[in-house]
CSV table of C-alpha atoms in Angstrom, one decimal:
chain,number,residue,atom,x,y,z
A,1,UNK,CA,131.3,167.1,63.7
A,2,UNK,CA,133.2,163.9,64.4
A,3,UNK,CA,136.2,165.3,62.5
A,4,UNK,CA,135.9,168.9,63.7
A,5,UNK,CA,138.4,170.2,66.2
A,6,UNK,CA,137.6,173.7,67.5
A,7,UNK,CA,140.7,176.0,67.7
A,8,UNK,CA,140.6,178.7,70.4
A,9,UNK,CA,143.0,181.1,72.0
A,10,UNK,CA,144.3,180.9,75.5
A,11,UNK,CA,144.2,183.8,77.9
A,12,UNK,CA,146.0,186.1,75.5
A,13,UNK,CA,143.0,186.1,73.1
A,14,UNK,CA,140.0,188.3,72.9
A,15,UNK,CA,142.1,191.5,72.9
A,16,UNK,CA,143.0,194.1,70.3
A,17,UNK,CA,141.1,196.1,67.8
A,18,UNK,CA,140.1,194.2,65.8
A,19,UNK,CA,140.1,191.1,68.0
A,20,UNK,CA,142.2,188.5,66.0
A,21,UNK,CA,141.6,185.4,68.2
A,22,UNK,CA,138.6,184.1,69.9
A,23,UNK,CA,138.8,183.7,73.7
A,24,UNK,CA,136.0,181.8,75.5
A,25,UNK,CA,136.1,181.3,79.2
A,26,UNK,CA,135.4,177.9,80.9
A,27,UNK,CA,131.7,178.6,81.4
A,28,UNK,CA,131.2,179.5,77.7
A,29,UNK,CA,133.2,176.5,76.5
A,30,UNK,CA,131.2,174.2,78.8
A,31,UNK,CA,127.9,175.6,77.7
A,32,UNK,CA,128.9,175.3,74.0
A,33,UNK,CA,130.1,171.7,74.5
A,34,UNK,CA,126.9,170.7,76.3
A,35,UNK,CA,124.7,172.3,73.7
A,36,UNK,CA,126.5,170.7,70.8
A,37,UNK,CA,126.5,167.3,72.5
A,38,UNK,CA,122.8,167.6,73.2
A,39,UNK,CA,122.2,168.1,69.5
A,40,UNK,CA,124.5,165.3,68.5
A,41,UNK,CA,127.0,167.7,67.0
A,42,UNK,CA,129.8,167.5,69.5
A,43,UNK,CA,133.1,168.1,67.8
A,44,UNK,CA,136.1,165.8,68.1
A,45,UNK,CA,137.7,168.1,70.6
A,46,UNK,CA,139.5,171.4,71.1
A,47,UNK,CA,142.8,172.8,70.2
A,48,UNK,CA,144.4,175.9,71.6
A,49,UNK,CA,147.5,177.9,71.5
A,50,UNK,CA,149.9,178.6,73.0
A,51,UNK,CA,151.0,176.3,75.8
A,52,UNK,CA,153.5,179.0,76.9
A,53,UNK,CA,150.5,181.0,78.0
A,54,UNK,CA,149.1,178.4,80.4
A,55,UNK,CA,148.5,180.0,83.8
A,56,UNK,CA,148.7,183.6,82.5
A,57,UNK,CA,145.9,186.0,83.6
A,58,UNK,CA,142.7,186.2,81.5
A,59,UNK,CA,143.0,189.1,79.1
A,60,UNK,CA,146.1,190.3,80.9
A,61,UNK,CA,144.5,191.3,84.2
A,62,UNK,CA,142.1,188.6,85.2
A,63,UNK,CA,142.5,185.3,87.1
A,64,UNK,CA,145.0,182.8,85.8
A,65,UNK,CA,143.7,180.5,83.0
A,66,UNK,CA,144.7,176.9,82.8
A,67,UNK,CA,142.9,176.0,79.5
A,68,UNK,CA,144.2,172.5,79.2
A,69,UNK,CA,142.8,171.6,82.6
A,70,UNK,CA,139.5,173.4,81.9
A,71,UNK,CA,139.1,171.6,78.6
A,72,UNK,CA,139.9,168.3,80.2
A,73,UNK,CA,137.1,168.8,82.7
A,74,UNK,CA,134.6,169.6,79.9
A,75,UNK,CA,135.5,166.8,77.5
A,76,UNK,CA,136.5,164.1,80.0
A,77,UNK,CA,134.5,165.0,83.2
A,78,UNK,CA,135.0,161.4,84.6
A,79,UNK,CA,138.8,161.8,84.7
A,80,UNK,CA,140.4,163.3,87.9
A,81,UNK,CA,142.1,166.6,87.4
A,82,UNK,CA,145.1,167.6,89.4
A,83,UNK,CA,146.1,170.9,90.9
A,84,UNK,CA,149.2,173.0,91.2
A,85,UNK,CA,151.3,170.8,93.5
A,86,UNK,CA,154.8,171.8,94.3
A,87,UNK,CA,154.7,174.8,91.9
A,88,UNK,CA,154.1,172.7,88.8
A,89,UNK,CA,151.6,174.0,86.2
A,90,UNK,CA,148.7,171.5,85.8
A,91,UNK,CA,148.7,170.1,82.2
A,92,UNK,CA,146.3,167.5,81.0
A,93,UNK,CA,146.2,166.0,77.6
A,94,UNK,CA,142.7,166.1,76.2
A,95,UNK,CA,142.2,162.9,74.3
A,96,UNK,CA,140.5,162.8,71.0
A,97,UNK,CA,137.9,160.2,70.8
């Protein structure tokens, strides 16, 4: 697990027939991370694509998704997370430990 990085899709994922890319929302990612951590199986981190889709609506019609910010809250809960000041999209680097 220490070398595993989980690759997931941003808000564009989870659509199509068949679905070609996994989309998990913040609650699902948080639950998975907590469960893996509890078992001593926490991965090294997460990777997602694409950065160009940050802030787009979930599955095309839901609320905007800022996956980098959500992953930062999950992996590094002790770090402060900023918001959308002055029209800038929040982006946080999720450090690999």
